[in-house]
Tab-separated table of C-alpha atoms and ligand atoms in Angstrom:
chain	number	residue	atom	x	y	z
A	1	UNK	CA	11.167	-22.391	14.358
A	2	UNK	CA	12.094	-18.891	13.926
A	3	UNK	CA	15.530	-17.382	14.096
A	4	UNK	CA	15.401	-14.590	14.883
A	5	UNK	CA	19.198	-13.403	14.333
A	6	UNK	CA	20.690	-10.694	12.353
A	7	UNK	CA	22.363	-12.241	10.104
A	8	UNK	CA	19.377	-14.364	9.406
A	9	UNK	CA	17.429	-11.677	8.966
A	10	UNK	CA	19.708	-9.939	6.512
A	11	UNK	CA	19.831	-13.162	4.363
A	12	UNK	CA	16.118	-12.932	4.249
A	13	UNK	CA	16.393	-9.264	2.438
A	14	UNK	CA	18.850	-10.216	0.109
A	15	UNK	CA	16.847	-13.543	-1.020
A	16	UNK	CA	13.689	-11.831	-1.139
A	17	UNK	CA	15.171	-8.616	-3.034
A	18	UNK	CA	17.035	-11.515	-5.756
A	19	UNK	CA	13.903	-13.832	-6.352
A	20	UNK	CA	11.393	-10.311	-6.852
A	21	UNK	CA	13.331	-7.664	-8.188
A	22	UNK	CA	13.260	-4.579	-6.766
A	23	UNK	CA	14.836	-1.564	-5.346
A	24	UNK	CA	14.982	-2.896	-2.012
A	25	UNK	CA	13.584	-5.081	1.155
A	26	UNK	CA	13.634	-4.603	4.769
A	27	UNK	CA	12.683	-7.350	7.008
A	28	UNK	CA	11.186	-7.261	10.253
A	29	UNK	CA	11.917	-10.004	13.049
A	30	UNK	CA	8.730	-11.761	14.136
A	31	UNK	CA	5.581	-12.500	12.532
A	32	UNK	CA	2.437	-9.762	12.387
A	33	UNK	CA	-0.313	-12.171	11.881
A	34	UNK	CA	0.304	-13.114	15.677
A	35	UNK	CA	2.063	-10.080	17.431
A	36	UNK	CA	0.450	-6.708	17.087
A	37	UNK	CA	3.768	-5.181	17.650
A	38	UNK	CA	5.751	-6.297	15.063
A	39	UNK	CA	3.187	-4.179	12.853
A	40	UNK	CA	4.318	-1.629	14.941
A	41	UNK	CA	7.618	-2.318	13.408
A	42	UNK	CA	6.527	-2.399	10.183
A	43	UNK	CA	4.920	0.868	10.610
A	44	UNK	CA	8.216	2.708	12.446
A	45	UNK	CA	10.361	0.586	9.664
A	46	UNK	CA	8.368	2.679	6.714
A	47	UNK	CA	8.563	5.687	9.046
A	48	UNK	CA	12.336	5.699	8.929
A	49	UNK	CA	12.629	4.676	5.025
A	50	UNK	CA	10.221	6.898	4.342
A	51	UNK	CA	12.337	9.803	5.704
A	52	UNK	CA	15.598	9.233	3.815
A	53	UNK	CA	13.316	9.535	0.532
A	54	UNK	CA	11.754	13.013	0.927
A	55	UNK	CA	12.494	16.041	-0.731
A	56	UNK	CA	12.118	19.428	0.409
A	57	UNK	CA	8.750	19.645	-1.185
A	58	UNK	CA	6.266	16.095	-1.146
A	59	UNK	CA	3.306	15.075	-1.979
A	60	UNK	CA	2.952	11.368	-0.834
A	61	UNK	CA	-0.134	9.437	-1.795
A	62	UNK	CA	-1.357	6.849	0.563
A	63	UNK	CA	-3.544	3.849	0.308
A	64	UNK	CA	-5.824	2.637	3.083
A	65	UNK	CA	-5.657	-0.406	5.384
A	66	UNK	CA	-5.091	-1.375	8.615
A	67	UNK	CA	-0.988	-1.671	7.959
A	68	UNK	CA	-1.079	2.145	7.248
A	69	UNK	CA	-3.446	3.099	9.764
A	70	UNK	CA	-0.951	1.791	12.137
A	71	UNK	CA	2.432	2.887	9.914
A	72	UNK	CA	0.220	6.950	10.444
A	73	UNK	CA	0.572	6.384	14.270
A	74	UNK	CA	4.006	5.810	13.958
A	75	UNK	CA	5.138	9.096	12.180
A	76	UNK	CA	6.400	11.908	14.301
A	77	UNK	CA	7.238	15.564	13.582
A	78	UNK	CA	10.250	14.792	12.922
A	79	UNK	CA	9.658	13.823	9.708
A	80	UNK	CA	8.034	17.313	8.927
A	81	UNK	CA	11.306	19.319	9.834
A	82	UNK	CA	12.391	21.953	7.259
A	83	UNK	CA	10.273	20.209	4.528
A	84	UNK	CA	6.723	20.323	3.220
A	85	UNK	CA	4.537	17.092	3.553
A	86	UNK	CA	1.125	16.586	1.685
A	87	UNK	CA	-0.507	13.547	2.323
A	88	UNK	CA	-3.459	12.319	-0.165
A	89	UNK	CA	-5.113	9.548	-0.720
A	90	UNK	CA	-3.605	7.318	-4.027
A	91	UNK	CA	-7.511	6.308	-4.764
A	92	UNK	CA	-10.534	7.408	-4.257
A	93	UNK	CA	-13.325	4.934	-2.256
A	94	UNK	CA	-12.740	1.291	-2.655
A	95	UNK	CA	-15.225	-0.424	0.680
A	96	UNK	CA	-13.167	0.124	3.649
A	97	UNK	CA	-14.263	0.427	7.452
A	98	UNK	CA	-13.950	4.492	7.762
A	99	UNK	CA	-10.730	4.167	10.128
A	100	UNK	CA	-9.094	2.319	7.512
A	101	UNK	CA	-9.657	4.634	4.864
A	102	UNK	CA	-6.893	6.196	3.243
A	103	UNK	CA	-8.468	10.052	3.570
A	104	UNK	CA	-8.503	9.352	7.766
A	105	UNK	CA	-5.325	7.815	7.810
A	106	UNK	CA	-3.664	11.099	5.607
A	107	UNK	CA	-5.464	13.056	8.304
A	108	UNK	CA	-3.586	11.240	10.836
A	109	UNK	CA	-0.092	11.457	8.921
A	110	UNK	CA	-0.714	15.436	8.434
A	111	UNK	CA	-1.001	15.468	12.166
A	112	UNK	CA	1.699	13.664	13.479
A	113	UNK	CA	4.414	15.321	10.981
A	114	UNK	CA	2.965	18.604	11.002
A	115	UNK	CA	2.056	18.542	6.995
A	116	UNK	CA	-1.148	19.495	5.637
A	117	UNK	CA	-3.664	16.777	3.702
A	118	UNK	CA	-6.346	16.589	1.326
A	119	UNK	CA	-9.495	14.508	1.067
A	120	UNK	CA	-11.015	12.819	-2.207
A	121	UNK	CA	-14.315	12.657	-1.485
A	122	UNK	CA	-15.628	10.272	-4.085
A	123	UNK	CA	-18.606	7.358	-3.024
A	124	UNK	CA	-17.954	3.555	-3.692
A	125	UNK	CA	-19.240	2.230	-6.296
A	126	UNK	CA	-21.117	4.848	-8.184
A	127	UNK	CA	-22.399	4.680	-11.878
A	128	UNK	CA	-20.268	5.676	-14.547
A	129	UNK	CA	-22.631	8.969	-15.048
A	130	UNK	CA	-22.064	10.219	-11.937
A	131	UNK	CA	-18.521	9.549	-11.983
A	132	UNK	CA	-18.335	11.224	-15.060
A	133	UNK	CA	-20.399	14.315	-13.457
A	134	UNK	CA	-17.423	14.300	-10.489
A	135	UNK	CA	-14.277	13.693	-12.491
A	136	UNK	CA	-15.438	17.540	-14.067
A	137	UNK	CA	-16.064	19.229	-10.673
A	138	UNK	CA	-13.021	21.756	-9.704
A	139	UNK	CA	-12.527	20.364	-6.262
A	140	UNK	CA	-11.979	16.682	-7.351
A	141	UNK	CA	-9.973	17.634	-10.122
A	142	UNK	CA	-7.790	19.914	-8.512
A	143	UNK	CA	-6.622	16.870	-5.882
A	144	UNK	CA	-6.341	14.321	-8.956
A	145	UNK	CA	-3.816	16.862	-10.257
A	146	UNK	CA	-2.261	16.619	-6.883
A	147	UNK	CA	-2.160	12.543	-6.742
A	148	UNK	CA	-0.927	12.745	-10.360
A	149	UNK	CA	2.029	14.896	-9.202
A	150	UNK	CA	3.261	12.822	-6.119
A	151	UNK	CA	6.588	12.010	-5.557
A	152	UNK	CA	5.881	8.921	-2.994
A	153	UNK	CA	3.403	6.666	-2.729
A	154	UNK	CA	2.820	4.455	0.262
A	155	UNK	CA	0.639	1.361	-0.478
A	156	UNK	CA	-0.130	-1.988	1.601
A	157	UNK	CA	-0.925	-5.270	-0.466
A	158	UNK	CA	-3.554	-7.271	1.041
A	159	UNK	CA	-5.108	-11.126	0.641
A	160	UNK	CA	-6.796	-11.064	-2.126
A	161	UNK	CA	-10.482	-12.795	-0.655
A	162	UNK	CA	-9.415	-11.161	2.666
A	163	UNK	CA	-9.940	-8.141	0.627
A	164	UNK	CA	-13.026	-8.608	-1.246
A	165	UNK	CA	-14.469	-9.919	2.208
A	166	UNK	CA	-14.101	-7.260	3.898
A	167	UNK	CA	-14.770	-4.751	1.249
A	168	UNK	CA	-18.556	-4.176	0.021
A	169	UNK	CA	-17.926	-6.282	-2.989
A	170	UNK	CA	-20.584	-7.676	-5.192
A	171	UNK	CA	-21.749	-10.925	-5.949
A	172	UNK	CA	-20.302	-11.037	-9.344
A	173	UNK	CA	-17.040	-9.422	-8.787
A	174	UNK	CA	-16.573	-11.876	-5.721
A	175	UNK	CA	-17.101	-14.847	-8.120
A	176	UNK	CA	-14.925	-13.338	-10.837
A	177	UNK	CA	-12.491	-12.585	-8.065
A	178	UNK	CA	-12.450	-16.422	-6.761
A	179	UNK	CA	-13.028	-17.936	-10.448
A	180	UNK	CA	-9.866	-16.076	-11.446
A	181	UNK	CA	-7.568	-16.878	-8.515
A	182	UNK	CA	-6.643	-13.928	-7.491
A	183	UNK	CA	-4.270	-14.299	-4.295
A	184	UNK	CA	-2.845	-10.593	-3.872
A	185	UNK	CA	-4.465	-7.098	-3.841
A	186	UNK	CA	-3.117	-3.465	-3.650
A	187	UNK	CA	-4.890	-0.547	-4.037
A	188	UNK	CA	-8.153	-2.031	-5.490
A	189	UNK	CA	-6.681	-4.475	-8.159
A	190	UNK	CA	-6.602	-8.123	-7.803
A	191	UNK	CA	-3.822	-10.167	-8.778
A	192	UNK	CA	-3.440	-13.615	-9.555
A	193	UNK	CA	-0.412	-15.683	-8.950
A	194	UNK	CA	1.468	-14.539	-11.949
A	195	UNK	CA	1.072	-11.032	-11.237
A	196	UNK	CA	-1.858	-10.310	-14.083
A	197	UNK	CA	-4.606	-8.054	-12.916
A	198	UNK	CA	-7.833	-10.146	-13.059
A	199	UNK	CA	-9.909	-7.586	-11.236
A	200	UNK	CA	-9.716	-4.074	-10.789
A	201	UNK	CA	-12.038	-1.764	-8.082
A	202	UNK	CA	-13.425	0.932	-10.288
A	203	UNK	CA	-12.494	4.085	-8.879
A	204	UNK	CA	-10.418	7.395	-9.633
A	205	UNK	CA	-7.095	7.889	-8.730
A	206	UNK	CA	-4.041	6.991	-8.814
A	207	UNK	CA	-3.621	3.956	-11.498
A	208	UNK	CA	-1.205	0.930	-11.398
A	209	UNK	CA	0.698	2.304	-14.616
A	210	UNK	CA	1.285	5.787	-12.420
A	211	UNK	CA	3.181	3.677	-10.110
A	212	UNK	CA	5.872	2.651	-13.025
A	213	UNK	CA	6.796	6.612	-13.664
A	214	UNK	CA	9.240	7.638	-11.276
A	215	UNK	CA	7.537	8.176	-8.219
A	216	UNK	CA	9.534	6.344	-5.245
A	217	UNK	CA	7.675	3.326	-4.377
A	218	UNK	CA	7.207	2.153	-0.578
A	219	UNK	CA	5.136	-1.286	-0.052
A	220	UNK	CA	4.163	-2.640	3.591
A	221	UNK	CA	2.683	-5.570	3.892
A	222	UNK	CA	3.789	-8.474	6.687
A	223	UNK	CA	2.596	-11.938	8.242
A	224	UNK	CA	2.662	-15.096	7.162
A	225	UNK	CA	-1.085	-15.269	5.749
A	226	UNK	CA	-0.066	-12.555	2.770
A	227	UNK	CA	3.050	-14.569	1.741
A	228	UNK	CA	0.864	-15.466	-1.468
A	229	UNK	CA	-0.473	-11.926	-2.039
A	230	UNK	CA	2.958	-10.332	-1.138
A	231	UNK	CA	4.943	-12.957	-3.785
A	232	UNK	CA	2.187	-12.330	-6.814
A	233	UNK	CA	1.878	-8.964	-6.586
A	234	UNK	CA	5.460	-8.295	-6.461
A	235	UNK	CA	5.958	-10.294	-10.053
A	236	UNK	CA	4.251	-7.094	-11.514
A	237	UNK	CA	5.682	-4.479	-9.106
A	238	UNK	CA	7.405	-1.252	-10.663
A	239	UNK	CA	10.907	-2.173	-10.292
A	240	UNK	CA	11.935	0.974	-7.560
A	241	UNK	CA	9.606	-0.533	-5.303
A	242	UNK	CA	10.909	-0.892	-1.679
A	243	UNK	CA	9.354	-3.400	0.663
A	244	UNK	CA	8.855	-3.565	4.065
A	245	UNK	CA	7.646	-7.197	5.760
A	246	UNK	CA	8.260	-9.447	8.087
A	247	UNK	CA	9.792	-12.336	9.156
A	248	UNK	CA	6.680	-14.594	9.259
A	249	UNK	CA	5.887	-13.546	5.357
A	250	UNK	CA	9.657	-14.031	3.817
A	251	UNK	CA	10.090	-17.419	5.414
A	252	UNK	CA	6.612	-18.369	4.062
A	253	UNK	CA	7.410	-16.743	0.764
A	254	UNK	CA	10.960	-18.497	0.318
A	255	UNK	CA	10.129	-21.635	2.361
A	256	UNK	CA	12.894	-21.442	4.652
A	257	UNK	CA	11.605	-21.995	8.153
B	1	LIG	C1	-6.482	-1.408	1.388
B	1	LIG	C2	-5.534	-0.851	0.404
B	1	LIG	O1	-7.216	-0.374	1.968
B	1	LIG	O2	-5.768	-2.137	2.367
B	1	LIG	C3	-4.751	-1.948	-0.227
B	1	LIG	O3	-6.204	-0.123	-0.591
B	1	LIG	C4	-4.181	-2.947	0.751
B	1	LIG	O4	-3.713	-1.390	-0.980
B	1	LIG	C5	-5.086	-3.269	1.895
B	1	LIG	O5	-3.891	-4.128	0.064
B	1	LIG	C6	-4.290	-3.925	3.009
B	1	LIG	O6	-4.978	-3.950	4.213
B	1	LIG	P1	-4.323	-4.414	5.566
B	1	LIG	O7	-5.379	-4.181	6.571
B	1	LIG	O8	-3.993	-5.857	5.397
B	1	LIG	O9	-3.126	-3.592	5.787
């Protein structure tokens, strides 16, 4: 049963932040598989972090998702005071529902903080001719320069065949992704339960390796059914990463329930 406590919770952090090894881990109370809510949370608990790590000038690079579609409704203008906020999408296409989609949910930040956004427009899967043809137009390069110089970069981590379900994935990719076990995803890689990369979506971008190079790291990701995901991803996870979860996912991922 859960236990909802404090202290419990607090415990929870510190184990989680000792067996992955990063910067830092909040955890939520509650589980987000079952409560709509407590994604709520998560989205008002990367709000707040997100705050104490701005500059005066940002650009902050956001994946898509339905955690950060929710974590956009929960920014306010408050966040926006005295500073400069540029949201852009950290990768171009990778199969998501539209409202999902990183470019509509940097719309959505821009709005409720009162900073400005970019879009990349850039079509799934496309041939490597016509992605060559794009990476040399002015407009796409100009916001890759911009996603290159972020300072933040918000990202969920998903189920790995949750993921390539619900994105337009292709036969053979699904089978490599399910011959390879992946468990984990983030931003269009696929992770196995080590932490290796067995899959990667094709697209432009921000890359895993631009995560590693100073840029402040925030992760969201709760509920018990990415405990898997959450725990192999973080094995490869640039070490300044802070996470944000929940209750439901650290008692799954450190079997204390
Ligand atoms: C995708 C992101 O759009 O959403 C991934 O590119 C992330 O980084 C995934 O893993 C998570 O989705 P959700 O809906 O579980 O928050």
């Amino acid at each position: 049963e859960m236990m909802s406590n404090l202290s419990g919770i607090r415990q929870l952090e510190h184990d989680l932040k000792q067996l992955m090894g990063i910067a830092e881990v909040i955890v939520i109370p509650g589980d987000s598989d079952t409560a709509t809510f407590v994604k709520e949370e998560l989205g008002k608990a990367c709000a707040d972090r997100l705050k104490s790590s701005l500059n005066k000038d940002n650009i902050i690079a956001v994946t898509g998702g339905t955690t950060m579609a929710c974590t956009a409704e929960m920014l306010t203008d408050e966040l926006g005071e005295k500073r400069k906020l540029l949201f852009v999408p950290a990768r171009g296409g990778i199969g998501e529902d539209v409202k999902n989609q990183a470019n509509v949910i940097c719309a959505t930040m821009a709005e409720n903080t009162g900073g400005s956004h970019r879009v990349l427009y850039v079509p799934d899967q496309v041939g490597r001719e016509v992605y060559e043809s794009l990476l040399k137009e002015p407009a796409i390069k100009e916001i890759l320069q911009l996603i290159k110089a972020s300072n933040i970069v918000l990202h969920g981590i998903g189920d790995a065949i949750t993921m390539a379900g619900r994105r337009r994935t292709s036969t053979s990719s699904m089978k490599k992704i399910s011959e390879e076990n992946a468990v984990g995803e983030a931003f269009g890689y696929y992770f196995n339960e080590n932490g290796e990369i067995v899959h990667k979506v094709p697209t432009i971008g921000l890359q895993i390796s631009d995560l590693h190079v100073g840029r402040k790291v925030i992760a969201v990701a709760g509920g018990k059914s990415k405990a898997k995901a959450i725990k192999a991803y973080m094995k490869s996870a640039p070490d300044q990463t802070v996470l944000i979860t929940d209750e439901g996912a650290a008692r799954e991922i450190l079997k204390v329930h």
